[in-house]
Coordinates of C-alpha atoms in Angstrom, one line a residue:
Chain A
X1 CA 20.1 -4.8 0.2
X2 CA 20.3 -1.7 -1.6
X3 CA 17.6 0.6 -3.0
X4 CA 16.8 2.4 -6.0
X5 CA 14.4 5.4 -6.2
X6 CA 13.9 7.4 -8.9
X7 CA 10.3 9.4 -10.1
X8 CA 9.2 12.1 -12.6
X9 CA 6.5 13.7 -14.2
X10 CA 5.5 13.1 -17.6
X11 CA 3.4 15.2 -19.8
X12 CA 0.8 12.9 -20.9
X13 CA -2.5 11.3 -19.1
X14 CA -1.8 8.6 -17.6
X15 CA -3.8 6.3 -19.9
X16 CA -1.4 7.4 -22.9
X17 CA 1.8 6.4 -20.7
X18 CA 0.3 3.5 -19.6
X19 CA -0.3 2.5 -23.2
X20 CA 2.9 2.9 -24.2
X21 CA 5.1 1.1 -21.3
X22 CA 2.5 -1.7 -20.3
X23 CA 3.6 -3.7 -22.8
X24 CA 6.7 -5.8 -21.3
X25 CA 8.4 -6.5 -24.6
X26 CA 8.3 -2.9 -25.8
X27 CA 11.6 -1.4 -24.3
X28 CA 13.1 -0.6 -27.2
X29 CA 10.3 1.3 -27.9
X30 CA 10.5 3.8 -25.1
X31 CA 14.1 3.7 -24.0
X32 CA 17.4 4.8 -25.0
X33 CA 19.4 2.0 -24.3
X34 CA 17.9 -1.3 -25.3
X35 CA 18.6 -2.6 -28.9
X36 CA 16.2 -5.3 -29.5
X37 CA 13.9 -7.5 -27.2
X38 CA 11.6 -10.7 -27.3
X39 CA 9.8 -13.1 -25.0
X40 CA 10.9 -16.3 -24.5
X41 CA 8.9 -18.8 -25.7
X42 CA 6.7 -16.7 -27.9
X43 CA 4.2 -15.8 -24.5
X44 CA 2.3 -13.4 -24.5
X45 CA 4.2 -9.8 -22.9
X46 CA 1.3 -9.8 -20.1
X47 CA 1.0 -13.1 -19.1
X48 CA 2.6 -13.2 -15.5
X49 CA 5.9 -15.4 -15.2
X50 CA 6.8 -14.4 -19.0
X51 CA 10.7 -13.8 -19.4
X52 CA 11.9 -10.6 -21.6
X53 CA 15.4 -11.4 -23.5
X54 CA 17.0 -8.0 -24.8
X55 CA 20.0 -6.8 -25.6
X56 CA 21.3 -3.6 -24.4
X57 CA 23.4 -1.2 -27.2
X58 CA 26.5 -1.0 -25.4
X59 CA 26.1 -5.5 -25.9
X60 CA 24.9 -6.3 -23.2
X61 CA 22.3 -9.2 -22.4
X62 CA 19.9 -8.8 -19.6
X63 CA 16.8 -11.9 -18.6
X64 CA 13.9 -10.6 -17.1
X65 CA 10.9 -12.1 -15.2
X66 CA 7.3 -10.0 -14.8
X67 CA 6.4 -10.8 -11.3
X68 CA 3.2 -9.0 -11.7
X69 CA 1.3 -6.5 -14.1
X70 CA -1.2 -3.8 -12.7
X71 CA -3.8 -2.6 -15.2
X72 CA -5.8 -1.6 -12.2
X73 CA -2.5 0.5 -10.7
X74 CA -0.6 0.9 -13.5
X75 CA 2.3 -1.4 -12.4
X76 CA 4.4 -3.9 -12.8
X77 CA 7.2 -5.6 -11.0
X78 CA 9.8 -7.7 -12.8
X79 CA 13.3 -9.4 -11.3
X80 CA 16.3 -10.1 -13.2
X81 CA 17.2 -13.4 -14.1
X82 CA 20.9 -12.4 -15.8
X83 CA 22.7 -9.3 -16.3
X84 CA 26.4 -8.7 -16.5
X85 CA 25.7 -5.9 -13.9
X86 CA 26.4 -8.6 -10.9
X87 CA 23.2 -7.7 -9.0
X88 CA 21.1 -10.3 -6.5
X89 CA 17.2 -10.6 -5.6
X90 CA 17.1 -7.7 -8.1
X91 CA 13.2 -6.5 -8.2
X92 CA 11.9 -3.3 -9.4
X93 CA 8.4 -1.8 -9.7
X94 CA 7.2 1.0 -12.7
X95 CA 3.9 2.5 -11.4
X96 CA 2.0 5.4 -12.7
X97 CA -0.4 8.1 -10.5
X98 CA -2.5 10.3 -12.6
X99 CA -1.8 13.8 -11.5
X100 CA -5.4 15.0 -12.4
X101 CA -4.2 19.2 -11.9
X102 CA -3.0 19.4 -15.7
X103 CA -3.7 15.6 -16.6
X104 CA 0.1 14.6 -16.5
X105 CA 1.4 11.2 -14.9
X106 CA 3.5 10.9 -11.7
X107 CA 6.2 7.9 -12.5
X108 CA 7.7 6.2 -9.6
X109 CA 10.6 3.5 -10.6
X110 CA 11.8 1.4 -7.7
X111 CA 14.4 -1.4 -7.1
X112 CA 16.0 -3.3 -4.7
X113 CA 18.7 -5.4 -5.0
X114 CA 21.9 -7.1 -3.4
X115 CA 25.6 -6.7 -4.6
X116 CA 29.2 -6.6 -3.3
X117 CA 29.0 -3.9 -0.7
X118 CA 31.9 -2.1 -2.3
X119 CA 30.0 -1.8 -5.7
X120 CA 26.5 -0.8 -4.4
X121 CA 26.8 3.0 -4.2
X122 CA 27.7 2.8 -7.8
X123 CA 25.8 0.5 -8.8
X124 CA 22.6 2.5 -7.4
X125 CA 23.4 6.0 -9.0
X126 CA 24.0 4.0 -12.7
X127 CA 20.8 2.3 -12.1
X128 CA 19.1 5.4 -11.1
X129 CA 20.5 7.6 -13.5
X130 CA 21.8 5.7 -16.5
X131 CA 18.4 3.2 -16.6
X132 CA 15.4 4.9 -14.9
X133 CA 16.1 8.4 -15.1
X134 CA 16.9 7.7 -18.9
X135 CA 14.3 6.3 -19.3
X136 CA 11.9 8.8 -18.0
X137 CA 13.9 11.4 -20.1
X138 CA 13.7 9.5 -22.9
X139 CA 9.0 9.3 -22.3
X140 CA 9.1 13.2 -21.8
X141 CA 11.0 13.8 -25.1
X142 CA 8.3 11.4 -26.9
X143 CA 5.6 13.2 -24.9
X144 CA 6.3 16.6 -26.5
X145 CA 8.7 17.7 -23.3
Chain B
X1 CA -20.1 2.7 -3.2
X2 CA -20.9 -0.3 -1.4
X3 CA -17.5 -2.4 0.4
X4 CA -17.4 -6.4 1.4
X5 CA -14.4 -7.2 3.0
X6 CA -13.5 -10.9 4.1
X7 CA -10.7 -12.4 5.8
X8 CA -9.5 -16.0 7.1
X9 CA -6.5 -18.3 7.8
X10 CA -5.9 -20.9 5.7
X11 CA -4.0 -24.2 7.0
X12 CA -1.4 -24.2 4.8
X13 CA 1.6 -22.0 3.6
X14 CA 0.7 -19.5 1.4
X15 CA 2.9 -20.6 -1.6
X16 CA 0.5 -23.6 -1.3
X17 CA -2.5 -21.9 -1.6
X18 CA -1.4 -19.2 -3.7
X19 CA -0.6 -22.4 -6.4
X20 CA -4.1 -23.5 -6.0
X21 CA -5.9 -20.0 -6.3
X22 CA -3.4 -18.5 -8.8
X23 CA -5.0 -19.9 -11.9
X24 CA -8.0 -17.1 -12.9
X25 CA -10.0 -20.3 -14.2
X26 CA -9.4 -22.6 -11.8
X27 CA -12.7 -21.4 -9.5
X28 CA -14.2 -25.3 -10.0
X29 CA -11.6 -26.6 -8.7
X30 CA -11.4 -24.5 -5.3
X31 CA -14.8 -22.9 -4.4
X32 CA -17.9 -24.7 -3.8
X33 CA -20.3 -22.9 -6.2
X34 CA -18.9 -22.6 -9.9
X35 CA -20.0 -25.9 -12.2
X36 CA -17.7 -24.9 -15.2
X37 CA -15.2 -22.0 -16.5
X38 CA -13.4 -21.3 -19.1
X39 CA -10.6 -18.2 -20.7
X40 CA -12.7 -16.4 -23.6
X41 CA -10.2 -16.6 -26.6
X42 CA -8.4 -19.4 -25.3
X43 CA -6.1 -16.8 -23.7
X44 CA -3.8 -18.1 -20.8
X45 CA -5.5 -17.8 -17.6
X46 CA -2.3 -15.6 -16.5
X47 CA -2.6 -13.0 -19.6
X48 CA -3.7 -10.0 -17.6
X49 CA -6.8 -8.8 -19.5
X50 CA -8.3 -11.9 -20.0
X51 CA -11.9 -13.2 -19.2
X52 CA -13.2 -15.7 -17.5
X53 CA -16.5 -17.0 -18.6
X54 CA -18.1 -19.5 -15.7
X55 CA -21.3 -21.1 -15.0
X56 CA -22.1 -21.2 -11.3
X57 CA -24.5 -24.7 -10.0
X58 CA -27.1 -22.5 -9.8
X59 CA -27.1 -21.7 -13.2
X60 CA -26.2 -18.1 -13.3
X61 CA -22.9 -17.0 -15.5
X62 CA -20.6 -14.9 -15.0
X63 CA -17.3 -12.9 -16.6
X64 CA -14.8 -11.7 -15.5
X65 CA -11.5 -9.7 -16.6
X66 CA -8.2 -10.1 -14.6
X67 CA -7.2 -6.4 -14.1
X68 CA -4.1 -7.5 -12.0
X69 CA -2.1 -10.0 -11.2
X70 CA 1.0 -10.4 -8.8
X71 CA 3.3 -13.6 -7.9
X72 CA 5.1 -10.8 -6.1
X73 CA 2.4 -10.3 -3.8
X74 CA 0.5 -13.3 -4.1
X75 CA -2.4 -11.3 -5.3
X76 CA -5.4 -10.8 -7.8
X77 CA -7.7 -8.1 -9.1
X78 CA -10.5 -8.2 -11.2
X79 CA -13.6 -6.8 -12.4
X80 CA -17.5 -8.1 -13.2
X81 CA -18.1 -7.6 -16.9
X82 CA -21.4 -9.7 -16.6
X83 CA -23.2 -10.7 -14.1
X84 CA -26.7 -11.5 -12.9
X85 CA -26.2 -9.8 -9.5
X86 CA -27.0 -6.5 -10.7
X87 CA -23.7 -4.9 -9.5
X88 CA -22.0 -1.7 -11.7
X89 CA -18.5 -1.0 -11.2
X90 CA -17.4 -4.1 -8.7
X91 CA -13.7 -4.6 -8.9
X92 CA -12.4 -7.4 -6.5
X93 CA -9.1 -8.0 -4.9
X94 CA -7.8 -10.9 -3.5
X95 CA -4.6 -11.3 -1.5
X96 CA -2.8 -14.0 0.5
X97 CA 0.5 -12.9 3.0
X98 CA 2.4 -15.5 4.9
X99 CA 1.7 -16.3 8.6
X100 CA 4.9 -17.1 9.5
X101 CA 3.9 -18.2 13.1
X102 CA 2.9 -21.8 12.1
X103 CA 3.4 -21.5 8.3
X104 CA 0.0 -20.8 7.6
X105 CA -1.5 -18.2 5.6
X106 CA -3.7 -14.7 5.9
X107 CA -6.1 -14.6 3.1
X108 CA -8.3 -11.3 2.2
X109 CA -10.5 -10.6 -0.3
X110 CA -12.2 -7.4 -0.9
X111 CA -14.7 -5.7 -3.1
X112 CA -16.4 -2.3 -4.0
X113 CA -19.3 -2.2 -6.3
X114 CA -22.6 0.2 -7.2
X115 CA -25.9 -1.1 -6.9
X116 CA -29.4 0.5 -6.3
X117 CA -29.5 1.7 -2.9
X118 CA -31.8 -0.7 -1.8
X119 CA -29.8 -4.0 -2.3
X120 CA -26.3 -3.0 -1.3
X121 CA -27.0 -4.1 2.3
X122 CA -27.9 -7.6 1.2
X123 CA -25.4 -7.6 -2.1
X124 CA -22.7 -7.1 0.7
X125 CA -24.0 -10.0 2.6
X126 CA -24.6 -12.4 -0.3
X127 CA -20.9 -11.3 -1.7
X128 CA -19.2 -11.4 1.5
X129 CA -20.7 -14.7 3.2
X130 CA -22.2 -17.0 0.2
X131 CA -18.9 -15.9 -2.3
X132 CA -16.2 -14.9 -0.6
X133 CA -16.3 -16.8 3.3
X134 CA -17.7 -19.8 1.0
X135 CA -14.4 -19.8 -1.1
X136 CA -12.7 -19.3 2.4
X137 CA -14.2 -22.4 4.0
X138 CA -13.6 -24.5 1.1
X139 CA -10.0 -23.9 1.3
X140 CA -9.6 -24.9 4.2
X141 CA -11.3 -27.7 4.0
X142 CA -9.1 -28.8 1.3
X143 CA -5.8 -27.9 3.5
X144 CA -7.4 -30.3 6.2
X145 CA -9.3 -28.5 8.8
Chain C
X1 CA -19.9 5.5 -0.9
X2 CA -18.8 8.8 -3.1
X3 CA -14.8 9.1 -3.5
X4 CA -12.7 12.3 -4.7
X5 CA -9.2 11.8 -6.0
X6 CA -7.2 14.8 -6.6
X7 CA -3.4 15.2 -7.4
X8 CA -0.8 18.1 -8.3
X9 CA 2.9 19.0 -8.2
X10 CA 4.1 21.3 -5.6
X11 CA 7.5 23.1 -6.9
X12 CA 9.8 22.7 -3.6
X13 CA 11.2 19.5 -2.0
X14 CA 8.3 16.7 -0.5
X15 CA 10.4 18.2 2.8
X16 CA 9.7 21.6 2.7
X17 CA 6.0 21.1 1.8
X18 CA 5.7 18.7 4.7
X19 CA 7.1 21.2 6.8
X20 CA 4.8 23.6 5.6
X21 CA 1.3 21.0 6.4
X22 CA 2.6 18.3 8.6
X23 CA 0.8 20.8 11.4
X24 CA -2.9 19.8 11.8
X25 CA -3.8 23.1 13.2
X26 CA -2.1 24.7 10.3
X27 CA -4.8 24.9 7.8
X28 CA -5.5 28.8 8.1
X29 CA -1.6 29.3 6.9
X30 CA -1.5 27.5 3.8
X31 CA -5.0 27.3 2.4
X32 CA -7.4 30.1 0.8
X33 CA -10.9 29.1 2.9
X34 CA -9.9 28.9 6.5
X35 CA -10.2 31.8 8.7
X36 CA -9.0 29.9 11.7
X37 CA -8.5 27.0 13.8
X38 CA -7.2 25.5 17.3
X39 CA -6.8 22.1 18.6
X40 CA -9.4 21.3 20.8
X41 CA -8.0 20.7 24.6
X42 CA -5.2 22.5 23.4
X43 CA -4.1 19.7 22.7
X44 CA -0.6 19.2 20.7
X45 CA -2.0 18.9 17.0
X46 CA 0.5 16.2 15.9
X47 CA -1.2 13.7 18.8
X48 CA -2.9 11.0 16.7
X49 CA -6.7 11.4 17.8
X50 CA -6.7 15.1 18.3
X51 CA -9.4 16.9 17.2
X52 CA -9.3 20.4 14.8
X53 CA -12.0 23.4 14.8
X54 CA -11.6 25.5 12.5
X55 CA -14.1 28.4 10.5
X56 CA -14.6 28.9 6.9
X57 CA -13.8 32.3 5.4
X58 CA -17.5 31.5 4.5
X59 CA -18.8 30.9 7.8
X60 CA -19.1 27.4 8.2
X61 CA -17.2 25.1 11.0
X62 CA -15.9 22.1 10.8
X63 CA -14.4 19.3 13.3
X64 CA -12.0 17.4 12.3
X65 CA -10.2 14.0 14.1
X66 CA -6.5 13.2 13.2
X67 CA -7.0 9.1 12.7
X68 CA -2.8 8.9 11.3
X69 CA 0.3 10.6 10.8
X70 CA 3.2 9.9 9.0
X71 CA 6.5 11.3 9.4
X72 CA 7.8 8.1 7.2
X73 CA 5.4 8.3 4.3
X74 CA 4.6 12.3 5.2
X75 CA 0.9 11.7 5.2
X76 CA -2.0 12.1 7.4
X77 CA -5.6 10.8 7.8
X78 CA -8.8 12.4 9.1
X79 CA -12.4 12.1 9.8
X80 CA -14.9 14.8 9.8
X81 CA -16.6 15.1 12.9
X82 CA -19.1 17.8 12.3
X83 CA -19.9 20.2 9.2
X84 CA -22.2 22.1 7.3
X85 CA -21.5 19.8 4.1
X86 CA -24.0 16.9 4.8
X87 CA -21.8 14.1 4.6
X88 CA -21.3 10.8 6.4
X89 CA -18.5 8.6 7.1
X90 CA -16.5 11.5 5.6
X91 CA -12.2 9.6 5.8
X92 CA -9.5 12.0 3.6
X93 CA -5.7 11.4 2.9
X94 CA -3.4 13.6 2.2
X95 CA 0.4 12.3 0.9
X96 CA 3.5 13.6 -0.3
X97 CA 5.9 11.7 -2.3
X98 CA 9.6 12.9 -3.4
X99 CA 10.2 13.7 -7.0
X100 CA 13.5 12.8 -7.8
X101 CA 13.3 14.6 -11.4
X102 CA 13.3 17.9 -10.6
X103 CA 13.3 18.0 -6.8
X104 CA 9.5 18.9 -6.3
X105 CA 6.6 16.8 -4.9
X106 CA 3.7 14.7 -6.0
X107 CA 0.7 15.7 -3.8
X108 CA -2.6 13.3 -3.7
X109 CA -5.3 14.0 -1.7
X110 CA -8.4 11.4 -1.3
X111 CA -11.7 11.6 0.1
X112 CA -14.4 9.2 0.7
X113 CA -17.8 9.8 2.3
X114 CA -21.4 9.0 2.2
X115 CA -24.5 11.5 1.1
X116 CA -27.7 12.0 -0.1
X117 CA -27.6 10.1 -3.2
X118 CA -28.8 13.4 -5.1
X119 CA -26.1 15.7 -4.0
X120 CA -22.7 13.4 -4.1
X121 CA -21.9 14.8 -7.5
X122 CA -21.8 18.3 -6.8
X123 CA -20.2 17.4 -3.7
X124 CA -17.4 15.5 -5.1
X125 CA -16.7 18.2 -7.6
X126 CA -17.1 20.8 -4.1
X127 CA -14.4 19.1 -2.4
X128 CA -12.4 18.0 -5.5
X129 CA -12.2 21.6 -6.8
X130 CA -12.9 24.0 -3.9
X131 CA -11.1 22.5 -1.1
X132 CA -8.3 19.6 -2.7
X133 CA -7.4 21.5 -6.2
X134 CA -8.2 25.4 -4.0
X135 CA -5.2 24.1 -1.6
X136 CA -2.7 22.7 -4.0
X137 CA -3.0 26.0 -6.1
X138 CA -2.7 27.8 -2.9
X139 CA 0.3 25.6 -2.0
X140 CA 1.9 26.5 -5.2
X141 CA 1.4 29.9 -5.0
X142 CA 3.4 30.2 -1.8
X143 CA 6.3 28.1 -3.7
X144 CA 6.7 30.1 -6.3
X145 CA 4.9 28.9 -8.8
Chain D
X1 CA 19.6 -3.4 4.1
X2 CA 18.8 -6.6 5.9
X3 CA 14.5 -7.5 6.6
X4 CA 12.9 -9.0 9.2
X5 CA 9.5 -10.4 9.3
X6 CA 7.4 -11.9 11.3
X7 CA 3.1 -12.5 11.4
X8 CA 0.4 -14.1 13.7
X9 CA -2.9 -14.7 14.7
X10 CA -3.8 -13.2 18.0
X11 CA -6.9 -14.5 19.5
X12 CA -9.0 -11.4 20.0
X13 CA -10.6 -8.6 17.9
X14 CA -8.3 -6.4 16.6
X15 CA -9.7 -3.7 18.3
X16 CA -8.6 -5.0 21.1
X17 CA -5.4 -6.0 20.8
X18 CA -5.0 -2.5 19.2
X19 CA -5.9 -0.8 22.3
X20 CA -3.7 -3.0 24.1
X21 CA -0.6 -1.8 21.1
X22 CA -1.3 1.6 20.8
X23 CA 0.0 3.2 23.2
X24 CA 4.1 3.8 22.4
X25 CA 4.6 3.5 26.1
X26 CA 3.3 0.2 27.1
X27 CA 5.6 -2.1 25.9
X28 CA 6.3 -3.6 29.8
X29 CA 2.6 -4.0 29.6
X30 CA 2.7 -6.7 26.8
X31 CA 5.7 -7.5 26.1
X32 CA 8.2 -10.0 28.0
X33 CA 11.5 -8.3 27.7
X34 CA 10.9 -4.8 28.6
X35 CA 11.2 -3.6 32.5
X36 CA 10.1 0.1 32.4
X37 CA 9.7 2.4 29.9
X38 CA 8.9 6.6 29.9
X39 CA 8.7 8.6 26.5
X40 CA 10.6 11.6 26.9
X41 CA 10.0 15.1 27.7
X42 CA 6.8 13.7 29.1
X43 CA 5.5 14.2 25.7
X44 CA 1.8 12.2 25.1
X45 CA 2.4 8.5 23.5
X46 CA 0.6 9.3 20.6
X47 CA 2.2 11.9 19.5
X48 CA 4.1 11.8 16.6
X49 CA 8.0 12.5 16.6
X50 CA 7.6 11.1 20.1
X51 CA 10.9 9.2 21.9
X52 CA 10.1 6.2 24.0
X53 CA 13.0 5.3 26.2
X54 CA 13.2 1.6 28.0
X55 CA 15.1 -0.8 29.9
X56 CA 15.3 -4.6 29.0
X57 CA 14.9 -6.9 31.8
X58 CA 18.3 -7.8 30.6
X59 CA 19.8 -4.4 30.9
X60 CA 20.5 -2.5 27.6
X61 CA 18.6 0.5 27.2
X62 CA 16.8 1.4 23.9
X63 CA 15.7 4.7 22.3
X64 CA 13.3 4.8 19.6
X65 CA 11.0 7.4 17.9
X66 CA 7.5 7.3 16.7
X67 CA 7.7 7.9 12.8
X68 CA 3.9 7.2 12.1
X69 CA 0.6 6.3 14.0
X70 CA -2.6 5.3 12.2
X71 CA -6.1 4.5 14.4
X72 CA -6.5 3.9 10.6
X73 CA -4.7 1.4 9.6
X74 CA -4.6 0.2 13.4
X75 CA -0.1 0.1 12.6
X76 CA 2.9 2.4 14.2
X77 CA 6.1 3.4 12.4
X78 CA 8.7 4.0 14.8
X79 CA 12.9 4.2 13.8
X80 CA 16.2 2.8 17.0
X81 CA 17.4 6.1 18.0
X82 CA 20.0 3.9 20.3
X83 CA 20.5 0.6 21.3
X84 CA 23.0 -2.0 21.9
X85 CA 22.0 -3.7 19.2
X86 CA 24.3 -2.4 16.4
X87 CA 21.7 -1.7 14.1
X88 CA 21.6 1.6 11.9
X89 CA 18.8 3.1 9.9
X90 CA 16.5 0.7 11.9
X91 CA 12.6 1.0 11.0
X92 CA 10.1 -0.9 11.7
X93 CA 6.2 -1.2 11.5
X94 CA 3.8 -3.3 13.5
X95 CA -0.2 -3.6 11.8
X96 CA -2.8 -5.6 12.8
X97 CA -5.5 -6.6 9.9
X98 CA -9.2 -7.8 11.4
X99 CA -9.6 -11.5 10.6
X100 CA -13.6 -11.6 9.8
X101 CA -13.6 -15.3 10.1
X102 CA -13.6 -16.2 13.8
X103 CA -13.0 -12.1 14.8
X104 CA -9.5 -13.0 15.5
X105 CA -6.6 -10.8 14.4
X106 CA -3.6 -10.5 12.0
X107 CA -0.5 -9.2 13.5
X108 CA 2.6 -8.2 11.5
X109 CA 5.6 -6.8 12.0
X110 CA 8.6 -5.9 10.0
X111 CA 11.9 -4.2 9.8
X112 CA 14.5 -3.0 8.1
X113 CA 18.0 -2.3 9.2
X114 CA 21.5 -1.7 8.5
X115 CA 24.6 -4.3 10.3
X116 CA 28.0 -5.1 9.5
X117 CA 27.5 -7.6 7.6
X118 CA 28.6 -10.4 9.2
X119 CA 26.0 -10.3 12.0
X120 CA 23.3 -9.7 10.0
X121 CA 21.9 -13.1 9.8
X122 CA 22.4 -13.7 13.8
X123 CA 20.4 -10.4 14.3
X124 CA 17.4 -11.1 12.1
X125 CA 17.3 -14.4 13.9
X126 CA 17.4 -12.6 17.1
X127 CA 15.1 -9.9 16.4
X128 CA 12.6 -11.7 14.6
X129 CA 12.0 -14.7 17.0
X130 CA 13.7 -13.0 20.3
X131 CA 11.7 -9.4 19.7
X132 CA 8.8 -9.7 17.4
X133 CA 7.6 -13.2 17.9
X134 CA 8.1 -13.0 21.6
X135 CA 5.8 -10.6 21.8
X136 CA 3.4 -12.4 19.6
X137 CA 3.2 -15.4 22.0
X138 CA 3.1 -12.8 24.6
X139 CA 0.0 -10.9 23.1
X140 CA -1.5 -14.5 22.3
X141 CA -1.1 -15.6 26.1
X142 CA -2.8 -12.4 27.3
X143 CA -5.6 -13.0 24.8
X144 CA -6.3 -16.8 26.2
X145 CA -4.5 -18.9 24.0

């Protein structure tokens, strides 16, 4: 099993942040690299179990399940159904800590996962980097930073 | 801040009881003192935000919003909108975690709530024996022991 | 029950700033208000249950009991003993989690503890400000920052 | 990364089978498989960064350091310095949670660890039923049941 940690500060309370990622359908609203998304069946984006169907820009097609939604921690925890990235027992957790000295957000992105042991190391920096990290670069440019 | 904390072991393995406790409106169907409940809005029981609205047999009601809710962790949080207990603030967690010695299951529930000074002591009593060690018993009665 | 949440980022690695309090005797060299301190029984002050006295720059002394340490999670928990603060059942916890982005540290400290019903307020805004937020800007400072 | 987990029910307060667990050192005291052990240095057994060093009963030696230690939480942290297992990056935590039905408690332990791959699966087995749940039915014989 390998593991995925990446975490940030964003300038924005954490209530604003919250608002604008809680919503499990909205990643092409707040990242860089997902083209258009819906949930299957018409559910509602909160309602535990609901699958997210999106398609990356680079063509891509990615299923996802939300495992669990937080609006008392500010999580949530989702596993992949399909990818083409050739991941296993994928699940990764979003969660948000106020950081109440200047009223920013800590972000805290983790994953674990299972893959052919000769693709792991790579497959950990390009979900670290090329997912989380861009995606926390991308919230800090739409928070002003 | 006043604290209840209960905890038990239910005969059966915790997918099973998590399937009969996962449902936010399913309390008639697995504790002993709610008469009726229903999802305001007709919302799914599993849309996190949603309230319950129940009736308990001795005619008080109650609501409830779910704050949190994980199939990850087998867990739920909420909080008392409405209530005649006279409790501020009382947000509620309740957990299960596999005992894998026997396939049974560790269930906790926890709560932290204001009230006026002079009724936390029996609040926490009331909460903790006639609610939450009541729900406990009545599960496992229903698993057979 | 009266709780005090605060949070800040540190501008070195979560390492170096655990170096720098891991040490429960170590108060006098990275805060503003202590004067001094020692391990009572000169005991070593990473042994879970050891106890710290230590004077204000004020004049006050406080006891303190370590109750955890992590070297894994690089947090520790305490109980006050004794102090001129007025508080009961007095438990605090202070982490340290890695910020990838950046290479700095979240800090959280939390506090819970029990007082006259009349003077929790000022007291949580006390420890929030003057002791938590005092120590973070002190830990800053000392960082570069 | 492979996991191991294993839980109980241990027939006594968890208090007391806390004070029985605590101390790093007294694993030939409660468990079946361990002949003698000394922590290094002659260093307390609750103190953190401590090394315990034993003998099994069926002869491999094992060297393993105390990460964490909460009276807290009532868990310990602790990481396989050396052992004839094979194992690297081996961590583990063992947590007992008060069962308030019955004053019983809930014992847990986990691990993580990395193997070559093809003996992972033999050495969860062993390590979770051989190791952890050996010393569950130990702790649960000592406790009267």
């Amino acid at each position: 099993m390998a593991r995925v940690y990446a975490s940030s500060v964003i300038p924005a309370p954490a209530s604003a942040v919250w608002s604008r990622i809680r919503d499990f359908n909205a990643l092409p609203r707040w990242t860089p690299f997902v083209a258009e998304s819906r949930i299957e069946q018409n559910l509602p984006s909160d309602k535990v179990g609901c699958i997210r169907n999106f398609s990356l820009k680079d063509g891509g097609r990615i299923r996802e399940r939300l495992l669990a939604l937080s609006d008392y921690d500010m999580s949530c925890t989702y596993a992949i159904l399909e990818s083409p990235m050739g991941v296993e027992n994928y699940v990764a957790t979003l969660r948000l800590i106020p950081i109440t000295d200047g009223n920013t957000t800590f972000a805290e992105w983790t994953a674990e996962f299972e893959a052919e042991p000769a693709r792991e190391d790579e497959l950990v920096r390009t979900i670290g980097q090329g997912v989380f990290q861009a995606a926390f670069n991308s919230l800090k440019a739409r928070f002003g930073r």
